[in-house]
mmCIF file of C-alpha atoms in Angstrom:
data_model
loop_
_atom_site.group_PDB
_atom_site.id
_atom_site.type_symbol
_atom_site.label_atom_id
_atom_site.label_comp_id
_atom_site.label_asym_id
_atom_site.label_seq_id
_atom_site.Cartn_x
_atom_site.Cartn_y
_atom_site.Cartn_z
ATOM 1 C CA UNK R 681 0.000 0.000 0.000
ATOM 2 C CA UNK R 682 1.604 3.830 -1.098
ATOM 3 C CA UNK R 683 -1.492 5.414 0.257
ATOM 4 C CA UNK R 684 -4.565 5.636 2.683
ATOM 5 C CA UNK R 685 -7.412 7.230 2.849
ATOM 6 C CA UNK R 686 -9.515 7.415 6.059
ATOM 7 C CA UNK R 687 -12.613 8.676 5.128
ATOM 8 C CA UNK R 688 -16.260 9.334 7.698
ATOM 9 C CA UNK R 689 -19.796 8.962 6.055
ATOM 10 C CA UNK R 690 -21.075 11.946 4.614
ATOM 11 C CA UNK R 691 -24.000 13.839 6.454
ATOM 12 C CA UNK R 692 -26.803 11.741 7.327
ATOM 13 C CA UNK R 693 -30.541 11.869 8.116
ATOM 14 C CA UNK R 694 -30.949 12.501 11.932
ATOM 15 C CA UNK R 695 -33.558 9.319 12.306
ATOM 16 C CA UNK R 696 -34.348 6.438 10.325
ATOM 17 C CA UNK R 697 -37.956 5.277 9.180
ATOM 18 C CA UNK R 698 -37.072 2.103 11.157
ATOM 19 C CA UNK R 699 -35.284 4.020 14.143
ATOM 20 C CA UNK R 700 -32.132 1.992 14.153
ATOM 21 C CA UNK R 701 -28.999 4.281 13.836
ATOM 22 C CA UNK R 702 -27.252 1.741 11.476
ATOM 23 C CA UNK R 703 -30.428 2.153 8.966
ATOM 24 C CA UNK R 704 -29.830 5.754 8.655
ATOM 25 C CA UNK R 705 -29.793 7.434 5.420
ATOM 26 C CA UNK R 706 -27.976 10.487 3.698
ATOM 27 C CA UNK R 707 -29.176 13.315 4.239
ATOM 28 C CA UNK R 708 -29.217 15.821 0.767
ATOM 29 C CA UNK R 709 -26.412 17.919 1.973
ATOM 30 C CA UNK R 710 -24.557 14.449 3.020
ATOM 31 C CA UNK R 711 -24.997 13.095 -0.638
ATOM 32 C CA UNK R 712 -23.988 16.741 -2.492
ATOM 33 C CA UNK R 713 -20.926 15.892 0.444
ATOM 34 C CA UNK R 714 -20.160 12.830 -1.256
ATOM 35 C CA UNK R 715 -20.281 13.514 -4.677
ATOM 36 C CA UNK R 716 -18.038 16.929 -3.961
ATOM 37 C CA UNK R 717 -15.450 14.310 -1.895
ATOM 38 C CA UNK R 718 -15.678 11.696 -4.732
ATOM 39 C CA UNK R 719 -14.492 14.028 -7.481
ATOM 40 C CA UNK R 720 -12.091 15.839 -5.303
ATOM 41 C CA UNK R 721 -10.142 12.743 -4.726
ATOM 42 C CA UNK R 722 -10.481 11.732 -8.180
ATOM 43 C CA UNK R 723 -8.888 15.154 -9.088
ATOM 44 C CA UNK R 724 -5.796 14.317 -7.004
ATOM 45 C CA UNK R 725 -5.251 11.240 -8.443
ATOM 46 C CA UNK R 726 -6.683 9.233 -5.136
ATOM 47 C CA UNK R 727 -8.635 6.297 -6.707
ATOM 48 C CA UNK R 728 -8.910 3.261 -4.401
ATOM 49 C CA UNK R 729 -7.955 -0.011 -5.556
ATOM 50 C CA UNK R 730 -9.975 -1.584 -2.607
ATOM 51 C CA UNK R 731 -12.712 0.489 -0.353
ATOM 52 C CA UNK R 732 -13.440 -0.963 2.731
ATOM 53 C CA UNK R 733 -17.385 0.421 3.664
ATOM 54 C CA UNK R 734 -19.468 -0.329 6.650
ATOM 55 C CA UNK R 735 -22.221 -1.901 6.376
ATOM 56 C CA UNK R 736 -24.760 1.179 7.525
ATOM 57 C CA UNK R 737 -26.719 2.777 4.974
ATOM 58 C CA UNK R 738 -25.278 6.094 5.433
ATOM 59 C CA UNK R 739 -21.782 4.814 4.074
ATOM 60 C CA UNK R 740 -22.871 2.512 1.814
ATOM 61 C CA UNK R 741 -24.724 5.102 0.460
ATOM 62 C CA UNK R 742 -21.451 7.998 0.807
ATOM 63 C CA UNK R 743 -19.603 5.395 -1.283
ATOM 64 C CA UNK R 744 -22.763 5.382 -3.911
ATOM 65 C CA UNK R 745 -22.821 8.681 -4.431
ATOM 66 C CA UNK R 746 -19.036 8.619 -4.410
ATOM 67 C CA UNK R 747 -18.264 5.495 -7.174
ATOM 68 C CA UNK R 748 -19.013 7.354 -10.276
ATOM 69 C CA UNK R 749 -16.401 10.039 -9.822
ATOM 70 C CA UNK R 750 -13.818 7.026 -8.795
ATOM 71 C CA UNK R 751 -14.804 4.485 -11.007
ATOM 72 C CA UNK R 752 -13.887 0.738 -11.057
ATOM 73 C CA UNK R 753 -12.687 0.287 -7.587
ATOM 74 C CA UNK R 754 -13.113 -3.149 -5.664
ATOM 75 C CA UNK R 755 -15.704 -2.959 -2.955
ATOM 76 C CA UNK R 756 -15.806 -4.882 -0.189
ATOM 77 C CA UNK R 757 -18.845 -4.040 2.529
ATOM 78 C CA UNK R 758 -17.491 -5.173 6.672
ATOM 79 C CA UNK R 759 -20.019 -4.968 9.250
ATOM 80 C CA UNK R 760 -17.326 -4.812 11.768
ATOM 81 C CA UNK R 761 -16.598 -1.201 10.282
ATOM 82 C CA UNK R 762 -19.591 -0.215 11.713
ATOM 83 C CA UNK R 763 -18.876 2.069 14.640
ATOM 84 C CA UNK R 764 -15.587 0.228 15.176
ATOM 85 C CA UNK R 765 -13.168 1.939 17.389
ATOM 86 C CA UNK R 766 -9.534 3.106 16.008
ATOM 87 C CA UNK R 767 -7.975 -0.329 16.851
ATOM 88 C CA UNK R 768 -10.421 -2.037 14.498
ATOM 89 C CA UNK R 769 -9.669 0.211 11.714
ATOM 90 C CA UNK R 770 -6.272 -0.259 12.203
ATOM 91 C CA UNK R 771 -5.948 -3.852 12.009
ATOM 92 C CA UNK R 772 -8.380 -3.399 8.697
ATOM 93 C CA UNK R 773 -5.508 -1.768 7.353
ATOM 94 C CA UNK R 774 -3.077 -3.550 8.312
ATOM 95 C CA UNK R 775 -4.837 -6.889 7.031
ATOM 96 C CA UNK R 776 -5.378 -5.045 3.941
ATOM 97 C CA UNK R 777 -1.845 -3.567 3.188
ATOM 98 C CA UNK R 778 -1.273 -5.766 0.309
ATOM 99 C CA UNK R 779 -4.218 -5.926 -1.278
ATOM 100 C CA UNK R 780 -4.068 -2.494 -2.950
ATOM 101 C CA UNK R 781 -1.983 0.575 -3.878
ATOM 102 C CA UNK R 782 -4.485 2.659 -2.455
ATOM 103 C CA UNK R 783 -6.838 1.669 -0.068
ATOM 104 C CA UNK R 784 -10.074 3.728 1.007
ATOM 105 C CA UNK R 785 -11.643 2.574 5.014
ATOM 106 C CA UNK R 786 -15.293 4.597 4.797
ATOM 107 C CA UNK R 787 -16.590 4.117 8.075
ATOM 108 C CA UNK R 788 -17.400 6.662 11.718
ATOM 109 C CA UNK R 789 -16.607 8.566 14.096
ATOM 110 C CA UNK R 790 -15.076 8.370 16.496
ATOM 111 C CA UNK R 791 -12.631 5.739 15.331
ATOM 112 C CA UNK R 792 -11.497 7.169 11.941
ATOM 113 C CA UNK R 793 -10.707 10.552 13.684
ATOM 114 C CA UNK R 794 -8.846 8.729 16.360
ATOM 115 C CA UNK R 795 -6.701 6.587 14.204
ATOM 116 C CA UNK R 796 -6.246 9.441 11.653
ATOM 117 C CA UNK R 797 -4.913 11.233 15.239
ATOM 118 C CA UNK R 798 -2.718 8.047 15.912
ATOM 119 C CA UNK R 799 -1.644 8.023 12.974
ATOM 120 C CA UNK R 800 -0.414 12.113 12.656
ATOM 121 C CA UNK R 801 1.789 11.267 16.698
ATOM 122 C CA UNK R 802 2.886 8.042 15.029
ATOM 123 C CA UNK R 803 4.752 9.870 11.978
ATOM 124 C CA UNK R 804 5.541 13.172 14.632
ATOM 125 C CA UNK R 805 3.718 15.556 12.481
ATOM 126 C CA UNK R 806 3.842 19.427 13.188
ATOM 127 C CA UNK R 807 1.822 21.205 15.634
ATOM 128 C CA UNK R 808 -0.221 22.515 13.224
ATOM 129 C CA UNK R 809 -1.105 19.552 11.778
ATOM 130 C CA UNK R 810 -1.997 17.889 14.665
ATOM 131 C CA UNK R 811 -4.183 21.287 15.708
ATOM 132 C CA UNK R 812 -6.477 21.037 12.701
ATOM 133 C CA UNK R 813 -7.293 17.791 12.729
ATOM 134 C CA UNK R 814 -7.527 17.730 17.119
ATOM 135 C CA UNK R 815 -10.332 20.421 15.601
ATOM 136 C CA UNK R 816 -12.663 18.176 14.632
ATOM 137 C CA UNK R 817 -13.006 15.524 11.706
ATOM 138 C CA UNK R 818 -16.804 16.623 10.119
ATOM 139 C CA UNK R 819 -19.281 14.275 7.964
ATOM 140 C CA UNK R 820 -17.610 13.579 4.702
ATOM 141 C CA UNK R 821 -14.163 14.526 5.387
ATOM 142 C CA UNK R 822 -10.815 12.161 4.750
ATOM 143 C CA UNK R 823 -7.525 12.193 5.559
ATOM 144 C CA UNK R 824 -4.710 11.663 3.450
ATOM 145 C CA UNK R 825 -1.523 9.506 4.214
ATOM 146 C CA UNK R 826 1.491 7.875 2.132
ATOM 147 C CA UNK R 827 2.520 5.071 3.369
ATOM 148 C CA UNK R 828 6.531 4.457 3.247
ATOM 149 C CA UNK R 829 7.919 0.122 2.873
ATOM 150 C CA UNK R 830 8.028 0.016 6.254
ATOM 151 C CA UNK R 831 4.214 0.802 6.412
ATOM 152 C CA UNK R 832 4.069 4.025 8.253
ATOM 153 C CA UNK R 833 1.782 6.592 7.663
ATOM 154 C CA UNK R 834 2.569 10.270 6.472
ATOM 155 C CA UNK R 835 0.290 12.659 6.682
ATOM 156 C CA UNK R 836 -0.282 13.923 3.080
ATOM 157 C CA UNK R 837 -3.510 16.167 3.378
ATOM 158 C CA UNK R 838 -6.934 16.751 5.186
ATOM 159 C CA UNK R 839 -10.206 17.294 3.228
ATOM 160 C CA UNK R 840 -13.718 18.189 4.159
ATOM 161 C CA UNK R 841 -16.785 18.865 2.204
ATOM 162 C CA UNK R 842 -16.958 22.339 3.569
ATOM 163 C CA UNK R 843 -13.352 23.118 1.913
ATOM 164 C CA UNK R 844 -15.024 22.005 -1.675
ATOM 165 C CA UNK R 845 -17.723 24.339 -1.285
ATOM 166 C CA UNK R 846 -20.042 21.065 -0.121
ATOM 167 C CA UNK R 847 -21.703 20.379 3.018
ATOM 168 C CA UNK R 848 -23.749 22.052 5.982
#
């Protein structure tokens, strides 16, 4: 793997018609969120070679809105993304390593904002760096990180909705 992307669902509906959180659509500002993130990514050259979605609607549905943009990437939906914590992400990545150049985990908060954090101390990134993200990491947003032989992430960029001109 030369590159990750850690990427939370785009905005979603605050209830479900069947009241379970996991059944919980996109909201329209969470799929305009998606479809801004998908061709942003596209435009820097980030296309998966394998996404890793959750299982809830609302990601399944972020990576719907998201595919065109990216095109043929291989899709594989884990219910164990599903609110996972950061130590479950991780070990999705690191099971997944060699499975693809560039590999996409779409999944929730709080774990993709904590291992994006872990991540950022891990590689001793600046201050600043580690200020923005400690900020927040909003619906639809994704961080950025090369990946050196060794398998340690680099923090290569930070992108929300809101910075395309997308989102609430």
């Amino acid at each position: 793997m030369h590159r990750l992307i850690l990427m939370r669902h785009a905005q979603a509906e605050a209830s479900s018609p069947s009241g379970g959180d996991e059944a919980r659509p996109l909201s329209a500002v969470g799929r305009n969120e998606a479809l801004a993130m998908g061709r942003a990514l596209a435009e820097r050259g980030l296309k998966p070679d394998l996404a890793l979605v959750s299982s809830a609607v609302r990601t399944r549905e972020t990576w719907e809105q998201m595919h065109d943009a990216l095109g043929d990437v291989e899709v594989r939906e884990e219910p164990r993304l599903y609110n996972a914590p950061a130590e479950v992400l991780r070990r999705f990545v690191e099971d997944n390593e060699e499975q693809a150049g560039c590999l996409l985990i779409l999944a929730h908060n709080p774990g993709v904002h904590v291992l994006a954090g872990d991540y950022l101390s891990e590689s001793a990134a600046s201050p600043a760096i580690l200020d923005r993200l400690a900020a927040g990491f909003p619906t639809g947003a994704a961080a950025l990180f090369t990946v050196d032989v060794a398998a340690r992430c680099a923090y290569e960029g930070f992108i929300t909705p809101r910075s395309l001109g997308a989102g609430a």
